[in-house]
DNA sequence: ATGAAAGCGCTAACAA
DNA sequence: TTGTTAGCGCTTTCAT
């Protein structure tokens, strides 16, 4: 292995000069800098990141702990962090907790000593534990807020409002809402938003039983919709997986979208833009959530005051699955 | 920050004894070990991974470079590496190359000095460049082989053969094959496997134009299938996205699966198991590919001989979308 | 079984 | 602008 010392000797300068030439070029005479650079490249030298980290106290790494990578919600967040981090020359140290609180804590302590900050995505630990982690190093949460800590959340309730406004604007008054995941806090937020929006416009929101975010739940929901006495003219679904199932289920039952019924989803995580007809949905910029989180960890730790919070807005993308109701 | 020295002092031993007590417990008297452990936990001490890495020369990190996380093929591989690594107490340092050869090289050198080994997933650089990277540290490729380097590949051609055998066994003789991605090496391998399998059984393989791995390509393919003069009785599709599109397209056209036509896919990356009917497909154990890759990087660098290669078999999962043809 | 001492490769005062 | 000198926090001979 080629060390900085070797390069320095080859260039006929001291180690510190070589160090400066490589890490703080402006502090060194152009001619010297050039000589060091040449020696370094000739010898195939690379600064040892570990040694650097030890002296500077900064590793250039950010830890990202996610519950899983199997849910398409999470990879884009990681990608977002990585993108923002790349511009700063850093890298992502990844942890997958598998939704285990213990594993999450383990990962946090393991990664803790090798990163400059930690991004906890949808952490499963209790507030107190998460705050405990944050005592050792800068921590930012994503898709969840923890009192006292900086956080990034995606504004899906706001998105639901936009979606409802769109449907109401088209003339729909009887709108079904298929929420989920069953029992989740987010589900309640979204349902509340939907109910308010529809009530304000004098419409009626039919709240269906919440469903798991799966294709077959959509198939079942479609059957239910078809069988209902009082037809709704539009359906809003919280998951694009479920929407896909509904789309197929309605097709099997001979109902046409959007002629017979309008359909919209509150995320675009699946192939939803390419369905036939293309599905109206909220675009959820998860990569932005990731890069926002990075910016927050990088910032100086909040000096006791209110921790910064970032709310990522969603964007309504209208496609062919929504239209005015038939009269 | 609490250092090992602080713990040692609190426990009334030397730094080296404290170090041993924590890292090589058997080298220390049980009573001493206990005292150090107690002091450490009382003071909330954690060994500093960076300092450790500097002295031992091993970081406990493995770099994983993927083209993207947006394609569902890649996250499971990362998860597989992480799982295997977890048992060894290590972590994953992630890089996303965005399919840029230059970025991939940058990442490789950046990560190179902070990891014990590098796993390159579907690298885009030329063989020579990849080998160059491997001169500095252990490198394993996944989903591609590079002469001279250890590698892990998924045996999809073998899977295609299994799938074809299944269809032929059901009695199908006119089978359509919808391949892709257009022009890819893998596509040729799979097509070859399909053709051979069908030919051996005296059947006829109708090769459709290769399609991109997208939902709407499936819709288009469904239309084409419906319009064909000579109906095929079964279709094999290389991508589960495309299969989803076909399923919906056939449904729209009033064709029933599997009564009118059997359908099978050569991967199970999407919600394919939950469709209605459930779709016969190959299970592709990408997490196993990831953990196999980890085992290969961890092994001693191959001493000049043939580099180890691991071929991950796929598994045929028969569901309701395939049945005997109507006669 | 324990301690003293010498680094790992680099950066950062402090001088010159 | 450059060099000298201490470390960063830990592990590891080498003694004892």
mmCIF file of C-alpha atoms in Angstrom, chain A residues 16-151:
data_model
loop_
_atom_site.group_PDB
_atom_site.id
_atom_site.type_symbol
_atom_site.label_atom_id
_atom_site.label_comp_id
_atom_site.label_asym_id
_atom_site.label_seq_id
_atom_site.Cartn_x
_atom_site.Cartn_y
_atom_site.Cartn_z
ATOM 1 C CA UNK A 16 2.298 17.697 5.835
ATOM 2 C CA UNK A 17 2.978 19.520 2.607
ATOM 3 C CA UNK A 18 1.894 16.480 0.670
ATOM 4 C CA UNK A 19 -1.219 16.330 2.793
ATOM 5 C CA UNK A 20 -2.019 19.958 2.091
ATOM 6 C CA UNK A 21 -1.261 19.629 -1.594
ATOM 7 C CA UNK A 22 -3.882 16.917 -1.809
ATOM 8 C CA UNK A 23 -6.512 18.100 0.658
ATOM 9 C CA UNK A 24 -6.151 21.896 0.689
ATOM 10 C CA UNK A 25 -4.468 22.741 -2.620
ATOM 11 C CA UNK A 26 -4.653 26.498 -2.141
ATOM 12 C CA UNK A 27 -2.363 26.349 0.853
ATOM 13 C CA UNK A 28 0.503 25.133 -1.271
ATOM 14 C CA UNK A 29 2.662 26.704 -3.984
ATOM 15 C CA UNK A 30 1.325 25.764 -7.417
ATOM 16 C CA UNK A 31 4.592 24.219 -8.430
ATOM 17 C CA UNK A 32 4.823 22.058 -5.307
ATOM 18 C CA UNK A 33 1.199 21.059 -5.602
ATOM 19 C CA UNK A 34 1.799 19.924 -9.126
ATOM 20 C CA UNK A 35 4.822 17.879 -8.144
ATOM 21 C CA UNK A 36 2.930 16.114 -5.373
ATOM 22 C CA UNK A 37 -0.054 15.482 -7.589
ATOM 23 C CA UNK A 38 2.129 13.914 -10.219
ATOM 24 C CA UNK A 39 3.926 11.695 -7.736
ATOM 25 C CA UNK A 40 0.613 10.627 -6.246
ATOM 26 C CA UNK A 41 -0.938 9.688 -9.534
ATOM 27 C CA UNK A 42 2.206 7.933 -10.733
ATOM 28 C CA UNK A 43 2.253 5.824 -7.628
ATOM 29 C CA UNK A 44 -1.473 5.175 -7.785
ATOM 30 C CA UNK A 45 -1.937 6.740 -4.396
ATOM 31 C CA UNK A 46 -5.310 7.276 -2.690
ATOM 32 C CA UNK A 47 -5.803 8.944 0.648
ATOM 33 C CA UNK A 48 -6.805 6.392 3.249
ATOM 34 C CA UNK A 49 -10.318 7.302 4.274
ATOM 35 C CA UNK A 50 -10.098 5.531 7.613
ATOM 36 C CA UNK A 51 -6.983 7.337 8.749
ATOM 37 C CA UNK A 52 -8.483 10.595 7.594
ATOM 38 C CA UNK A 53 -11.622 9.947 9.542
ATOM 39 C CA UNK A 54 -9.620 9.260 12.663
ATOM 40 C CA UNK A 55 -7.741 12.528 12.572
ATOM 41 C CA UNK A 56 -10.494 14.793 11.330
ATOM 42 C CA UNK A 57 -13.293 13.256 13.323
ATOM 43 C CA UNK A 58 -15.473 13.227 10.228
ATOM 44 C CA UNK A 59 -16.064 10.100 8.218
ATOM 45 C CA UNK A 60 -17.959 11.468 5.242
ATOM 46 C CA UNK A 61 -20.500 8.737 5.777
ATOM 47 C CA UNK A 62 -24.165 9.025 6.623
ATOM 48 C CA UNK A 63 -25.999 6.082 8.075
ATOM 49 C CA UNK A 64 -29.428 5.297 6.684
ATOM 50 C CA UNK A 65 -31.559 2.772 8.506
ATOM 51 C CA UNK A 66 -34.654 1.519 6.749
ATOM 52 C CA UNK A 67 -37.212 -1.081 7.856
ATOM 53 C CA UNK A 68 -36.854 -3.005 4.600
ATOM 54 C CA UNK A 69 -35.978 -2.588 0.958
ATOM 55 C CA UNK A 70 -38.781 -4.858 -0.177
ATOM 56 C CA UNK A 71 -41.380 -2.128 0.148
ATOM 57 C CA UNK A 72 -40.932 0.193 -2.847
ATOM 58 C CA UNK A 73 -41.486 3.164 -0.586
ATOM 59 C CA UNK A 74 -38.013 2.968 0.899
ATOM 60 C CA UNK A 75 -35.434 2.527 -1.865
ATOM 61 C CA UNK A 76 -36.187 5.937 -3.402
ATOM 62 C CA UNK A 77 -35.503 7.568 -0.052
ATOM 63 C CA UNK A 78 -32.116 5.907 0.131
ATOM 64 C CA UNK A 79 -31.413 7.003 -3.416
ATOM 65 C CA UNK A 80 -32.329 10.564 -2.496
ATOM 66 C CA UNK A 81 -29.879 10.586 0.386
ATOM 67 C CA UNK A 82 -27.198 9.119 -1.784
ATOM 68 C CA UNK A 83 -27.713 11.716 -4.502
ATOM 69 C CA UNK A 84 -27.443 14.659 -2.146
ATOM 70 C CA UNK A 85 -24.529 13.023 -0.407
ATOM 71 C CA UNK A 86 -22.662 12.407 -3.633
ATOM 72 C CA UNK A 87 -22.397 16.120 -4.262
ATOM 73 C CA UNK A 88 -20.778 16.433 -0.863
ATOM 74 C CA UNK A 89 -18.416 13.557 -1.638
ATOM 75 C CA UNK A 90 -19.913 11.277 0.972
ATOM 76 C CA UNK A 91 -21.415 7.810 0.965
ATOM 77 C CA UNK A 92 -24.295 5.920 2.463
ATOM 78 C CA UNK A 93 -23.816 3.308 5.130
ATOM 79 C CA UNK A 94 -26.955 1.234 4.933
ATOM 80 C CA UNK A 95 -28.835 -0.654 7.608
ATOM 81 C CA UNK A 96 -31.953 -2.765 7.168
ATOM 82 C CA UNK A 97 -33.768 -3.266 10.443
ATOM 83 C CA UNK A 98 -36.360 -5.736 9.207
ATOM 84 C CA UNK A 99 -38.825 -3.803 11.370
ATOM 85 C CA UNK A 100 -37.189 -5.085 14.522
ATOM 86 C CA UNK A 101 -36.792 -2.466 17.214
ATOM 87 C CA UNK A 102 -33.848 -4.306 18.675
ATOM 88 C CA UNK A 103 -32.117 -4.694 15.356
ATOM 89 C CA UNK A 104 -32.740 -1.037 14.692
ATOM 90 C CA UNK A 105 -31.037 -0.104 17.928
ATOM 91 C CA UNK A 106 -28.139 -2.416 17.236
ATOM 92 C CA UNK A 107 -27.672 -0.902 13.832
ATOM 93 C CA UNK A 108 -27.836 2.583 15.252
ATOM 94 C CA UNK A 109 -25.033 1.902 17.715
ATOM 95 C CA UNK A 110 -23.002 -0.058 15.191
ATOM 96 C CA UNK A 111 -23.247 2.608 12.554
ATOM 97 C CA UNK A 112 -23.069 5.358 15.129
ATOM 98 C CA UNK A 113 -19.313 5.259 15.470
ATOM 99 C CA UNK A 114 -18.623 5.272 11.763
ATOM 100 C CA UNK A 115 -20.900 7.965 10.422
ATOM 101 C CA UNK A 116 -21.300 11.715 10.746
ATOM 102 C CA UNK A 117 -25.043 11.441 11.137
ATOM 103 C CA UNK A 118 -27.910 9.030 11.065
ATOM 104 C CA UNK A 119 -31.117 9.055 9.055
ATOM 105 C CA UNK A 120 -33.794 6.854 10.545
ATOM 106 C CA UNK A 121 -36.505 6.037 8.054
ATOM 107 C CA UNK A 122 -39.815 5.115 9.640
ATOM 108 C CA UNK A 123 -38.071 4.012 12.832
ATOM 109 C CA UNK A 124 -39.926 1.431 14.886
ATOM 110 C CA UNK A 125 -38.429 2.305 18.248
ATOM 111 C CA UNK A 126 -40.281 4.420 20.792
ATOM 112 C CA UNK A 127 -39.645 8.147 20.933
ATOM 113 C CA UNK A 128 -37.446 7.823 24.001
ATOM 114 C CA UNK A 129 -35.137 5.268 22.390
ATOM 115 C CA UNK A 130 -34.798 7.323 19.243
ATOM 116 C CA UNK A 131 -33.918 10.361 21.294
ATOM 117 C CA UNK A 132 -31.366 8.251 23.145
ATOM 118 C CA UNK A 133 -29.670 7.450 19.860
ATOM 119 C CA UNK A 134 -29.682 11.115 18.990
ATOM 120 C CA UNK A 135 -27.653 11.944 22.080
ATOM 121 C CA UNK A 136 -24.580 10.466 20.502
ATOM 122 C CA UNK A 137 -24.790 11.990 17.051
ATOM 123 C CA UNK A 138 -27.040 14.014 14.721
ATOM 124 C CA UNK A 139 -30.218 12.101 13.923
ATOM 125 C CA UNK A 140 -33.017 12.919 11.489
ATOM 126 C CA UNK A 141 -36.171 10.885 11.101
ATOM 127 C CA UNK A 142 -38.057 10.390 7.851
ATOM 128 C CA UNK A 143 -41.710 9.426 7.516
ATOM 129 C CA UNK A 144 -42.174 9.926 11.223
ATOM 130 C CA UNK A 145 -41.585 12.715 13.668
ATOM 131 C CA UNK A 146 -40.066 12.357 17.094
ATOM 132 C CA UNK A 147 -40.564 15.253 19.495
ATOM 133 C CA UNK A 148 -37.326 17.153 19.863
ATOM 134 C CA UNK A 149 -35.686 15.772 16.742
ATOM 135 C CA UNK A 150 -35.518 17.139 13.210
ATOM 136 C CA UNK A 151 -37.647 15.235 10.765
#
